[in-house]
PDB file of C-alpha atoms in Angstrom:
ATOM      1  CA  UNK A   1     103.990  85.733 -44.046  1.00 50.00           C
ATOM      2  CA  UNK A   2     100.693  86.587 -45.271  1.00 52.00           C
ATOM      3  CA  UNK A   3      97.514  85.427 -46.883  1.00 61.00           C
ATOM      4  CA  UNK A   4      97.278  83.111 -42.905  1.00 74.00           C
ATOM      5  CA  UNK A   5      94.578  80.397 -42.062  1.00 82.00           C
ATOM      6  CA  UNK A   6      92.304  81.385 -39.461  1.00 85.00           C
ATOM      7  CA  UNK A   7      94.002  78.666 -37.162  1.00 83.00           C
ATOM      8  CA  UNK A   8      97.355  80.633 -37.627  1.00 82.00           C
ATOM      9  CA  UNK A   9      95.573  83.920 -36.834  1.00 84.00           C
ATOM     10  CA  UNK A  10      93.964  82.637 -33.840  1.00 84.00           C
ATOM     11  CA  UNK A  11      97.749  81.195 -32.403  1.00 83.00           C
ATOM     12  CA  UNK A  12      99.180  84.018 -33.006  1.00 86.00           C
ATOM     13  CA  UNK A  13      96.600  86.461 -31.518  1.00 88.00           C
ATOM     14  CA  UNK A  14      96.696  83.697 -28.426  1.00 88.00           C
ATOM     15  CA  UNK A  15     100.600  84.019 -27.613  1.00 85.00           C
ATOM     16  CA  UNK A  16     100.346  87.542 -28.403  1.00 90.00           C
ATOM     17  CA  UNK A  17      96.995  88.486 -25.924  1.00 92.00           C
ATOM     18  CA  UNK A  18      98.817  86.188 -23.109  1.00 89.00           C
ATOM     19  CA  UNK A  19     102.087  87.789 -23.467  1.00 91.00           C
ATOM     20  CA  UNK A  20     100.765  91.519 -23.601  1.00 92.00           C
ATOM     21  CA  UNK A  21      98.381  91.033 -20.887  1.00 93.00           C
ATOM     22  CA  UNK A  22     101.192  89.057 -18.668  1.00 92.00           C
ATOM     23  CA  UNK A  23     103.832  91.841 -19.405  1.00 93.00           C
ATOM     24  CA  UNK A  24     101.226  94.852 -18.830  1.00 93.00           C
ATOM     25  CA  UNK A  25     100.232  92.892 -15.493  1.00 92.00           C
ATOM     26  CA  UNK A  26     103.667  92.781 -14.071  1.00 92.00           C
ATOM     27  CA  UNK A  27     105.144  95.697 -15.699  1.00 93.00           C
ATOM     28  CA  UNK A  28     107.076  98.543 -13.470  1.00 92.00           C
ATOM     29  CA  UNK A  29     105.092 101.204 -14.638  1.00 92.00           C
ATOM     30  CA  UNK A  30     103.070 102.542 -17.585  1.00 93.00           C
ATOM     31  CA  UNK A  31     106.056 104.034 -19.278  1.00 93.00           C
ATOM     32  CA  UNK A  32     107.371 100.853 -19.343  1.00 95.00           C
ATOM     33  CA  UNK A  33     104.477  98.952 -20.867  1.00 95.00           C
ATOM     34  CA  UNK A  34     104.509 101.628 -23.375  1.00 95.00           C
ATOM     35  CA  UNK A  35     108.069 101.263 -24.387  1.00 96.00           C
ATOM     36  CA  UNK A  36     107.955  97.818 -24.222  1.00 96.00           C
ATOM     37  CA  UNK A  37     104.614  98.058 -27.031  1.00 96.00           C
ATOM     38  CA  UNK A  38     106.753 100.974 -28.980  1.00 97.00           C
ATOM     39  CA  UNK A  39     109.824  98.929 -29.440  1.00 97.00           C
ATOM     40  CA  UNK A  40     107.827  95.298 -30.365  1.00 96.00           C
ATOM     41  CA  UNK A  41     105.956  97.375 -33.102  1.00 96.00           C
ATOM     42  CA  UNK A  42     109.581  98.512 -33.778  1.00 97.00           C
ATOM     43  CA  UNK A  43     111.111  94.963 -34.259  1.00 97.00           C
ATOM     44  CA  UNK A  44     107.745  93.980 -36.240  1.00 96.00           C
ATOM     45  CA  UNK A  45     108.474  96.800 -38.757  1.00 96.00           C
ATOM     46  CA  UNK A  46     112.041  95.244 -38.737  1.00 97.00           C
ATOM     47  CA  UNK A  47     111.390  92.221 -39.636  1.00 96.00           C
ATOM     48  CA  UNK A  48     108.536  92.822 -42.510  1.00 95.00           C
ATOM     49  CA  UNK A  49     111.456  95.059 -44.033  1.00 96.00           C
ATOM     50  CA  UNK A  50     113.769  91.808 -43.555  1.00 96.00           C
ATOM     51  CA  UNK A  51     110.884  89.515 -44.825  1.00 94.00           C
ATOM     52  CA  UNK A  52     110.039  91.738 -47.808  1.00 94.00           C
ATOM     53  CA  UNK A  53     114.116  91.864 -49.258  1.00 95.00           C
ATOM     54  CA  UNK A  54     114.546  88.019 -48.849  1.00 93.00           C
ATOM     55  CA  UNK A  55     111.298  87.248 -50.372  1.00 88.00           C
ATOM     56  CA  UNK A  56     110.293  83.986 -48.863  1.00 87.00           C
ATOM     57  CA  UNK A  57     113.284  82.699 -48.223  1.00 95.00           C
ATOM     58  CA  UNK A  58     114.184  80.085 -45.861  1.00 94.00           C
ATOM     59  CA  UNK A  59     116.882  78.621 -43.597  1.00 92.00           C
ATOM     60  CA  UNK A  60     116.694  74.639 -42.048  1.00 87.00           C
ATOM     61  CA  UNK A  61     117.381  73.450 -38.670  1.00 80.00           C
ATOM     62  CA  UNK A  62     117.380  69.635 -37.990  1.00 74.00           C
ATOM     63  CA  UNK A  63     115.312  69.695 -41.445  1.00 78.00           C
ATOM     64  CA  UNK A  64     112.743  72.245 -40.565  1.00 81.00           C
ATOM     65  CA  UNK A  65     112.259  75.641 -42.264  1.00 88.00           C
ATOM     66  CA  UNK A  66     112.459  78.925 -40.676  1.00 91.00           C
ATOM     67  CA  UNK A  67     112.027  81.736 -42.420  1.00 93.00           C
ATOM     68  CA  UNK A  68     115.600  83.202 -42.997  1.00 95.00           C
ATOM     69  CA  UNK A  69     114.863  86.860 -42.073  1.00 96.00           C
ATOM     70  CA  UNK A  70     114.107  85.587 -38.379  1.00 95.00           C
ATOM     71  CA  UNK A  71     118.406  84.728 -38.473  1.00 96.00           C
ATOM     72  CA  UNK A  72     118.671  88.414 -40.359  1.00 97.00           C
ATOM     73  CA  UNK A  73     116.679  90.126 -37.279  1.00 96.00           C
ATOM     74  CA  UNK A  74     118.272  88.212 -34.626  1.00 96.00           C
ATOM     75  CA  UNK A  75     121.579  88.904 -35.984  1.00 97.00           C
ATOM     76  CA  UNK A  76     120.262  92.673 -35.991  1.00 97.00           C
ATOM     77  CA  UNK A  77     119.585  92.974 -32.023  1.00 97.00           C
ATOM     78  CA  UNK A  78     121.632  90.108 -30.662  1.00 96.00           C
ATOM     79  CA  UNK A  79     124.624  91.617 -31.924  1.00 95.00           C
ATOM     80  CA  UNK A  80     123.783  95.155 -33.344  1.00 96.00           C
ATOM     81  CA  UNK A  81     121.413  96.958 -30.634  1.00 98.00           C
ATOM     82  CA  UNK A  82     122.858  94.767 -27.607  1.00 97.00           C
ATOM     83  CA  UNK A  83     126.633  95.604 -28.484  1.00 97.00           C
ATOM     84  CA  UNK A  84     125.437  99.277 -29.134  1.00 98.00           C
ATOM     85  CA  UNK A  85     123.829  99.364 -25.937  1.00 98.00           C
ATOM     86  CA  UNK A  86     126.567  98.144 -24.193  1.00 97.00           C
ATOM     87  CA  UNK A  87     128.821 100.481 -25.052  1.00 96.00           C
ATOM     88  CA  UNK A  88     126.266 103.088 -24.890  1.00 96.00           C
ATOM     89  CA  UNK A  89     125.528 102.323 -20.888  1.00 96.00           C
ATOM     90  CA  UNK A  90     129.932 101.980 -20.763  1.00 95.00           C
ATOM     91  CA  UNK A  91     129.910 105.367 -22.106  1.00 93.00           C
ATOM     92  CA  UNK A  92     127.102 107.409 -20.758  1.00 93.00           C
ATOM     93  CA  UNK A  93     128.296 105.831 -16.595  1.00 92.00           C
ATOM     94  CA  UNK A  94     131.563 106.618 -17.077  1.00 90.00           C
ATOM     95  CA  UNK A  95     131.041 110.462 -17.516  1.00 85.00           C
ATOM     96  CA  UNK A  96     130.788 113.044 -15.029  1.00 74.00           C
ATOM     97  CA  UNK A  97     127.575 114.652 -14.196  1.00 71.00           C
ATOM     98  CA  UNK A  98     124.270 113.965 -12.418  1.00 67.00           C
ATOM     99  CA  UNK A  99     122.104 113.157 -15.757  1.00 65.00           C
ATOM    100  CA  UNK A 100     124.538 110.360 -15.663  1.00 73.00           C
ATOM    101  CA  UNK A 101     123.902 108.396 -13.224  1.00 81.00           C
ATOM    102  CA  UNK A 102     125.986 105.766 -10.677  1.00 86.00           C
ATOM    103  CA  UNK A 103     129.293 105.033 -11.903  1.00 90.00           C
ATOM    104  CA  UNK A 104     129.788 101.272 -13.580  1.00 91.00           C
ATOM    105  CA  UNK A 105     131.158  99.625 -10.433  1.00 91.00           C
ATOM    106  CA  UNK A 106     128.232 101.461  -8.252  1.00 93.00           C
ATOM    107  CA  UNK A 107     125.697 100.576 -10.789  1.00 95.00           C
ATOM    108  CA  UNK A 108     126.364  96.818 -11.206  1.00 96.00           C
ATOM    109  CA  UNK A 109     125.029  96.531  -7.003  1.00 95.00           C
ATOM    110  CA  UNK A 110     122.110  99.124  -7.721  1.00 94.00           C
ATOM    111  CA  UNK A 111     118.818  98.789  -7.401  1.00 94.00           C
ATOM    112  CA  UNK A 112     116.067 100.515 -10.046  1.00 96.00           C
ATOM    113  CA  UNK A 113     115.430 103.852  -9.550  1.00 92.00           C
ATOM    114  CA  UNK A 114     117.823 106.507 -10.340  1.00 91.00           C
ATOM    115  CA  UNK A 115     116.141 110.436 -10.464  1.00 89.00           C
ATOM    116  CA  UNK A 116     117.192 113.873 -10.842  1.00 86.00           C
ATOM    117  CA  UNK A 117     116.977 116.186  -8.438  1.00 83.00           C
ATOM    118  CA  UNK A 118     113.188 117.400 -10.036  1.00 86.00           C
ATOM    119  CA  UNK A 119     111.949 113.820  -9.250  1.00 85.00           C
ATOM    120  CA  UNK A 120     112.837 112.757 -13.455  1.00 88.00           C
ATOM    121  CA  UNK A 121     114.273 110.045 -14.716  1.00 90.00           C
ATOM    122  CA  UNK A 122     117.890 109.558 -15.309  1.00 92.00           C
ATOM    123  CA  UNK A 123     119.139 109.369 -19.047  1.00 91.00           C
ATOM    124  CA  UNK A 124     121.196 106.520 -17.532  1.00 93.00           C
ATOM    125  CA  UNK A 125     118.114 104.874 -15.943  1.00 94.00           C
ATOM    126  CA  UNK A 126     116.013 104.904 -19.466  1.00 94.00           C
ATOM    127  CA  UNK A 127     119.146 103.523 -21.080  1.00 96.00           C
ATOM    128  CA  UNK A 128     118.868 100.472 -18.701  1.00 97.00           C
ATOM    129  CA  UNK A 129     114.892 100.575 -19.181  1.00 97.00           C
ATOM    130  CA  UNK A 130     115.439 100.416 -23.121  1.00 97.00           C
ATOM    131  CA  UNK A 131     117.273  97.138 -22.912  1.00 98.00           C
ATOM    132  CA  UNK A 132     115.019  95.562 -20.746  1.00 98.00           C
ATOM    133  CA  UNK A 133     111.775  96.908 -23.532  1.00 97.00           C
ATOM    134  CA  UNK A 134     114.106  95.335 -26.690  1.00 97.00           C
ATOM    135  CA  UNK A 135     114.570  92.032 -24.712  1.00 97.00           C
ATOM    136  CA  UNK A 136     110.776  91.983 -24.495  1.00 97.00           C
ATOM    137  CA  UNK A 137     110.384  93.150 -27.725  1.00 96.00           C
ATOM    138  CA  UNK A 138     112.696  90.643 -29.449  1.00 96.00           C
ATOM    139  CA  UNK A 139     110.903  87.637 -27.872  1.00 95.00           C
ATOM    140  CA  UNK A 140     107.608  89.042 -28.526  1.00 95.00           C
ATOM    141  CA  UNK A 141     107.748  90.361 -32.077  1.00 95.00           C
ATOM    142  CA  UNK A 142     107.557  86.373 -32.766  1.00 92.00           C
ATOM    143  CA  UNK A 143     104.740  85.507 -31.103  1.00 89.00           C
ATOM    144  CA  UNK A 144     103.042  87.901 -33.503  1.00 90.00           C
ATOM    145  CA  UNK A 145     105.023  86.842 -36.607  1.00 90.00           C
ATOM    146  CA  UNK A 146     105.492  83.192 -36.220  1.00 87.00           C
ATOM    147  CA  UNK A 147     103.614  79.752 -36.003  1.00 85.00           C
ATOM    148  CA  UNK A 148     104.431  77.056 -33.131  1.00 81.00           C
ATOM    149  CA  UNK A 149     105.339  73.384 -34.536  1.00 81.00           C
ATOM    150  CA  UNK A 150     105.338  70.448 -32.846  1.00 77.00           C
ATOM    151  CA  UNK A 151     109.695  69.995 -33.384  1.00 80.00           C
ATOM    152  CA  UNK A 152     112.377  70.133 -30.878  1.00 79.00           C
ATOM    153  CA  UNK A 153     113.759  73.397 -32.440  1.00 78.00           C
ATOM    154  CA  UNK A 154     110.532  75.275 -31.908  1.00 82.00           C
ATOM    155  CA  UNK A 155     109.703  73.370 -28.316  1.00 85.00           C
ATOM    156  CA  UNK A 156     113.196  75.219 -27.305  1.00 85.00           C
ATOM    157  CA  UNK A 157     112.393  78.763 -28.986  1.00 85.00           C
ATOM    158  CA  UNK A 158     109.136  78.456 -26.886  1.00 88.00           C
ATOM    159  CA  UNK A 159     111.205  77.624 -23.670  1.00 90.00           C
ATOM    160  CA  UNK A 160     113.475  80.022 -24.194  1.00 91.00           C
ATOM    161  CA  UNK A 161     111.330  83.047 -25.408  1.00 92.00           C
ATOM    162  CA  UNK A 162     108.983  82.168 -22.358  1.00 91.00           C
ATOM    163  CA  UNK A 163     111.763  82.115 -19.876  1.00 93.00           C
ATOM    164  CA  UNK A 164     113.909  85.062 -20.935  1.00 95.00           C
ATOM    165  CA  UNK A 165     110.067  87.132 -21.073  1.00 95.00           C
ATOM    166  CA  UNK A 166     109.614  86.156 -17.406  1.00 95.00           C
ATOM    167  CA  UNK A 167     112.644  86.309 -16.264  1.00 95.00           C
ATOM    168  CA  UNK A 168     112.775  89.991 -17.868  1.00 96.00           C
ATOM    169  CA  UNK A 169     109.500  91.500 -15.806  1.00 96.00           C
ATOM    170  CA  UNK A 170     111.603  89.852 -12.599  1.00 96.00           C
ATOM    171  CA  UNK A 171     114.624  91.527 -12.739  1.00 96.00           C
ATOM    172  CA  UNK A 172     112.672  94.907 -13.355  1.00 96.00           C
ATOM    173  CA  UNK A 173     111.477  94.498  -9.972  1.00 95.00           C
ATOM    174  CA  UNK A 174     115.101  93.663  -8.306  1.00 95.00           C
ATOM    175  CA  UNK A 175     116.008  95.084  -4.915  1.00 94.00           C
ATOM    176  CA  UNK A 176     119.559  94.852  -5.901  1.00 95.00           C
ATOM    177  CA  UNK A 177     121.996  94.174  -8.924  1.00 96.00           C
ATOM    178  CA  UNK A 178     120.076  96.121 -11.796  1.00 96.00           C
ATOM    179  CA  UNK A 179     123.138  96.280 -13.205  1.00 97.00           C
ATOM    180  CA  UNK A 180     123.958  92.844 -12.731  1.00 97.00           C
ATOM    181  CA  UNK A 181     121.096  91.422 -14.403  1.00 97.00           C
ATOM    182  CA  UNK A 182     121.229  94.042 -17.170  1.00 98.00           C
ATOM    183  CA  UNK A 183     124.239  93.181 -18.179  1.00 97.00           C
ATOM    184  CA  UNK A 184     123.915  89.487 -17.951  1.00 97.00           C
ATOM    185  CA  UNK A 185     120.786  90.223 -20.688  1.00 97.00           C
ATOM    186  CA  UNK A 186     123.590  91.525 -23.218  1.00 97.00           C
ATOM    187  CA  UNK A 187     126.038  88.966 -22.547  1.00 97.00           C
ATOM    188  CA  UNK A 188     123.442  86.251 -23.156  1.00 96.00           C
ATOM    189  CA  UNK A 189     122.001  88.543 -26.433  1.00 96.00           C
ATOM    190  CA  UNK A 190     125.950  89.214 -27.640  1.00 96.00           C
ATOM    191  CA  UNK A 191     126.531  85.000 -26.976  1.00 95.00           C
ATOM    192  CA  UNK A 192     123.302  84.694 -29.365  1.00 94.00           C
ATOM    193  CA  UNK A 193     124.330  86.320 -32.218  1.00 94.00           C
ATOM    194  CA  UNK A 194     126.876  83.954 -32.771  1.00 94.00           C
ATOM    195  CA  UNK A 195     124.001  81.117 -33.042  1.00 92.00           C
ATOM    196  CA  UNK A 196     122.927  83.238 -36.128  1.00 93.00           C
ATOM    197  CA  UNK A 197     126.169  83.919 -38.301  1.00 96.00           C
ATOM    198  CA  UNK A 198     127.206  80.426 -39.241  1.00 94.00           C
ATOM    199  CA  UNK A 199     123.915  79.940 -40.980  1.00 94.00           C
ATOM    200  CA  UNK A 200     123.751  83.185 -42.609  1.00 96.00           C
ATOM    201  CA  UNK A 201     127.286  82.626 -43.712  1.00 96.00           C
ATOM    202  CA  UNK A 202     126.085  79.491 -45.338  1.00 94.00           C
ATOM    203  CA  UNK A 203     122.724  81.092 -46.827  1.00 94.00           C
ATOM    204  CA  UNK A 204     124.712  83.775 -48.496  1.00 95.00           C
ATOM    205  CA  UNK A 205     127.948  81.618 -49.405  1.00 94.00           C
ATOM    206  CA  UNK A 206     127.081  78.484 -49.355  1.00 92.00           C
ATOM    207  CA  UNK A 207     130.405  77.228 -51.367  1.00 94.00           C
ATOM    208  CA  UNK A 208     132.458  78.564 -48.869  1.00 93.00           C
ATOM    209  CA  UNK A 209     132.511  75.981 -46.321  1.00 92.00           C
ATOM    210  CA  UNK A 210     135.729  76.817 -44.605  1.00 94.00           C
ATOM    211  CA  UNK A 211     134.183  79.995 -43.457  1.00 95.00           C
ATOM    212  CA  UNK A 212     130.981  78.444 -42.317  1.00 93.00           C
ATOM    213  CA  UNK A 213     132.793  75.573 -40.405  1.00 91.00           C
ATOM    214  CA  UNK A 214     135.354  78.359 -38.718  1.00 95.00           C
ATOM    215  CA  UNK A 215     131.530  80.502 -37.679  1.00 95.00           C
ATOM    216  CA  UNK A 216     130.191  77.527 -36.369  1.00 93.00           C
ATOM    217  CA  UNK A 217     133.674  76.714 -34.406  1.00 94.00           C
ATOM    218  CA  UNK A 218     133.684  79.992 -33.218  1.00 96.00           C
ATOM    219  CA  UNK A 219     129.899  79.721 -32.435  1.00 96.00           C
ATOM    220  CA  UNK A 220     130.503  77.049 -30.064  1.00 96.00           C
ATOM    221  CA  UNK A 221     132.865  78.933 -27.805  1.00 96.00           C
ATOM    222  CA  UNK A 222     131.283  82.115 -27.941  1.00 96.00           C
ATOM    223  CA  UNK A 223     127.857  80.368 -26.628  1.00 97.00           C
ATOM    224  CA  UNK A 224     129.926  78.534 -24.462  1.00 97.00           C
ATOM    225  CA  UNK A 225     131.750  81.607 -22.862  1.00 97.00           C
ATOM    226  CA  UNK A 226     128.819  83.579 -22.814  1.00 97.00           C
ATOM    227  CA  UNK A 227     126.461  80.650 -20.671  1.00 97.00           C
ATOM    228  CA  UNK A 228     129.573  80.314 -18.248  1.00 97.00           C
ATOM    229  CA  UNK A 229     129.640  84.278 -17.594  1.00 97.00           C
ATOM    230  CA  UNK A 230     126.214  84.394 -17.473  1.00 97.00           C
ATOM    231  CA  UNK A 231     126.658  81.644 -14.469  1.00 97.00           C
ATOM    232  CA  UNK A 232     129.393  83.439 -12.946  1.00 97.00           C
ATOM    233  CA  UNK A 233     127.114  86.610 -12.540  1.00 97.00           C
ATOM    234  CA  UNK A 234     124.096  85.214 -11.889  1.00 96.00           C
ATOM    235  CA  UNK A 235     125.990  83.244  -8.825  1.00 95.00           C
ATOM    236  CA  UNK A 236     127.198  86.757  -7.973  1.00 96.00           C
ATOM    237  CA  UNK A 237     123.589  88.251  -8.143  1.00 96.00           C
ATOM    238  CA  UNK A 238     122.240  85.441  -5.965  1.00 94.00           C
ATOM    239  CA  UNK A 239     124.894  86.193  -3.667  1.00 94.00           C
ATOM    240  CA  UNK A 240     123.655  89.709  -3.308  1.00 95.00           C
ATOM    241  CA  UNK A 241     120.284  89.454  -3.175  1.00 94.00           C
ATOM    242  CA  UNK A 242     120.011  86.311  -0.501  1.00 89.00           C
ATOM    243  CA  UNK A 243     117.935  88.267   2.385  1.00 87.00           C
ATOM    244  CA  UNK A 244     117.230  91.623   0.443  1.00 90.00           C
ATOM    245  CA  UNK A 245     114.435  90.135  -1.862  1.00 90.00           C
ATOM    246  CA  UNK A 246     111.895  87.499  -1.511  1.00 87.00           C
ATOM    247  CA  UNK A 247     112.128  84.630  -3.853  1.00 88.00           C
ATOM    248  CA  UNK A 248     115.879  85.414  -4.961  1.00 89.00           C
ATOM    249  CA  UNK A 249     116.274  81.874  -5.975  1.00 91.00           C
ATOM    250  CA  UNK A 250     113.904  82.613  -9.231  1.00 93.00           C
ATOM    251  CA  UNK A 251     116.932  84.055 -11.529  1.00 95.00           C
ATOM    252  CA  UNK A 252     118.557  81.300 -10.706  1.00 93.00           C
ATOM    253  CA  UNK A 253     116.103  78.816 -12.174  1.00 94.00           C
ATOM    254  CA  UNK A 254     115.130  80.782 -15.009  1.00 95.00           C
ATOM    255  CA  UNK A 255     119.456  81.362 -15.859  1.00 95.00           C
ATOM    256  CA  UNK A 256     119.732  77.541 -15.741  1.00 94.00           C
ATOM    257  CA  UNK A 257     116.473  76.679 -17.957  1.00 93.00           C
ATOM    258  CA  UNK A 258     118.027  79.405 -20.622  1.00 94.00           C
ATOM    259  CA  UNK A 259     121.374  77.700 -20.290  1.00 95.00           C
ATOM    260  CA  UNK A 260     120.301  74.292 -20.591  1.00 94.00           C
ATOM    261  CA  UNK A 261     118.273  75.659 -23.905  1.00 92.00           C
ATOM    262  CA  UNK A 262     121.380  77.701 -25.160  1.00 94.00           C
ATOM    263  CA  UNK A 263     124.019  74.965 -24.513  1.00 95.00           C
ATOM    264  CA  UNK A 264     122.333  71.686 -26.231  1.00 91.00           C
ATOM    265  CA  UNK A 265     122.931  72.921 -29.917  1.00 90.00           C
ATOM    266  CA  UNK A 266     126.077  73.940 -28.975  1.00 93.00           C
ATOM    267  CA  UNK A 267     126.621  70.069 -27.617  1.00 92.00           C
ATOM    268  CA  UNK A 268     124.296  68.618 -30.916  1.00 88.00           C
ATOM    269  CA  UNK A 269     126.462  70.887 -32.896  1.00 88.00           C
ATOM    270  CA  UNK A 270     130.023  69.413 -31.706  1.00 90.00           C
ATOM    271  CA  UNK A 271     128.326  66.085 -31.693  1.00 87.00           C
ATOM    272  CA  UNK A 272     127.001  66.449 -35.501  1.00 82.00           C
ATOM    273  CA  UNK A 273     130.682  67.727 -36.565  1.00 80.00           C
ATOM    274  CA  UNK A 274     132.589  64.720 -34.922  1.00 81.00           C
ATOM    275  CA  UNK A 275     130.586  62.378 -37.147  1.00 75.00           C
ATOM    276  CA  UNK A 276     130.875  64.425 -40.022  1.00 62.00           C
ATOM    277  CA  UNK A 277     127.373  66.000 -40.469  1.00 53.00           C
ATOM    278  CA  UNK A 278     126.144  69.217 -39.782  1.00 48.00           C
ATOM    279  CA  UNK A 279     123.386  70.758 -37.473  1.00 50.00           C
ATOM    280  CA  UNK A 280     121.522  73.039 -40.246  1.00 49.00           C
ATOM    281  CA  UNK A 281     121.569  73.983 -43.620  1.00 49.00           C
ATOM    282  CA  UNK A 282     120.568  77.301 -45.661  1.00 49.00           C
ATOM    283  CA  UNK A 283     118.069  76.440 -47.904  1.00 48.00           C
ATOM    284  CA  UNK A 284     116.453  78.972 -50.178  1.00 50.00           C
ATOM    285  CA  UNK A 285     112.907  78.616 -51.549  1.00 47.00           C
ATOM    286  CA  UNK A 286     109.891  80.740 -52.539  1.00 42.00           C
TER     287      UNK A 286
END
C-alpha cells in the first residue's frame, strides 16, 4: 500500500481531485461536503487498520489480485453500517415525537428537508444524510487507496463506483421519494455484501468448500433479489417523480447501468459453476 511510484500517486490524486471537486460542486450544502470528507477519512482509517492486520494479503478475481482487506471493508459497510442504518432509520421513524421525523410510510414519498420548529435539522433527517456521506465515502475511499488496471473486474468497479457516486449527489437533490432512493442505497449495499462473503469464506477456510459453494449459492440469489427490488422501487420512484422533477428519467439510467454491473458476475458466476470452475479464488501472498 505504500512505498507508490509517482505514476500511482499521480492516479490516485487524479480520481481523488475529480471526485472531491465533482461532489463539493453538486453537494446540498456545506455540511454535507463536510460529512461526506469526515466519513471518507473515516473509511480510509478503516481500511489501513484492515490493510495493516492482513499484511499484504491478497484475494483473485478472474486471476487478478486485489488486495483482500478491500473484501474485509466492503464486508464492513455493505453489510455492517448499511444493516445498522437500516434498522437505525426503522427505529428512530417509528417513534413518537417531533425530533423524529415523518413516519416510515410518510417518509418513503418525502422530499429532503425535514426541521424543527427552531429552523434545525431533524435527527431523522441527518440519519438519512449519513447514509448518503458513507455511500460516497465507500466509493471514494478507493479512489485514494487503489490503482486502475486495464481488466474487466476493475473496468466494472470503475463503472460502478462512478455511477453509484453520481447517482448519490442526484438523489440528494430529489423533489420526491428521499426515502425511496435511500432505501434502495441499502438494499443495493445489503445485496453487496453477499458479493464479499464467499471469497472471504474461502480466504479464511479454504478446505471447506461446501461452505464456500453454499456462500456463493446464496450470493447469487441475494444479488439477484436485491437488483430486482432495487427495480421494483426505482419503477415506483419514477412513477412519483414523472412531472415533479426535471430529468426524472436519470435514476433510471444510472439503476440499470448498476444492475447490469451487479448482475454479470452473478450470471459469470452460475455460468463458471455449471462447467465446473469457479469465478475467484483466495490467494494469500506477501
Amino acid at each position: 500500500m505504500f512505498g507508490l511510484t509517482a505514476s500511482q500517486l499521480l492516479a490516485r490524486g487524479t480520481w481523488t481531485a475529480l471526485g472531491a471537486v465533482g461532489i463539493a460542486a453538486c453537494s446540498p450544502s456545506i455540511e454535507f461536503t463536510c460529512m461526506a470528507a469526515v466519513c471518507t477519512a473515516f473509511y480510509v482509517v478503516v481500511s489501513l487498520a484492515f490493510a495493516h492486520s492482513l499484511r499484504g494479503q491478497t484475494i483473485a478475481v478472474e486471476g487478478t489480485p486485489y488486495p483482500a482487506w478491500s473484501f474485509f471493508q466492503g464486508l464492513f459497510h455493505n453489510g455492517g453500517v448499511s444493516l445498522f442504518l437500516f434498522f437505525l432509520i426503522v427505529v428512530v421513524r417509528s417513534c413518537d415525537g417531533e425530533l423524529h421525523g415523518k413516519n416510515l410510510q410518510t417518509w418513503l414519498f418525502s422530499p429532503w428537508g425535514e426541521y424543527a420548529a427552531d429552523g434545525s435539522v431533524l435527527l431523522a433527517e441527518r440519519i438519512d444524510m449519513l447514509v448518503w456521506s458513507l455511500t460516497i465515502a465507500h466509493e471514494m475511499k478507493d479512489a485514494v487507496l487503489l490503482d486502475v488496471r486495464a481488466t474487466l473486474p476493475d473496468a466494472g468497479f470503475v463503472i460502478h463506483h462512478a455511477t453509484t457516486v453520481v447517482g448519490a449527489m442526484f438523489c440528494l437533490h430529489v423533489p420526491v421519494g428521499k426515502g425511496l432512493v435511500t432505501l434502495n442505497a441499502l438494499n443495493a449495499y445489503l445485496g453487496s455484501a453477499m458479493y464479499t462473503i464467499p471469497d472471504i469464506i474461502e480466504f479464511l477456510w479454504p478446505e471447506r468448500r461446501r461452505a464456500v459453494r453454499a456462500a456463493r449459492c446464496a450470493y447469487y440469489f441475494a444479488m439477484t433479489a436485491s437488483n430486482v427490488l432495487g427495480v421494483i422501487i426505482g419503477r415506483e420512484f419514477d412513477r412519483l417523480a414523472q412531472g415533479r422533477m426535471e430529468h426524472a428519467e436519470v435514476y433510471q439510467y444510472l439503476l440499470v447501468m448498476l444492475v447490469m454491473v451487479r448482475q454479470m458476475p452473478v450470471i459469470l458466476g452460475i455460468r463458471c459453476e455449471c462447467f465446473g470452475a469457479g469465478l475467484t479464488s483466495a490467494k494469500k501472498s506477501a
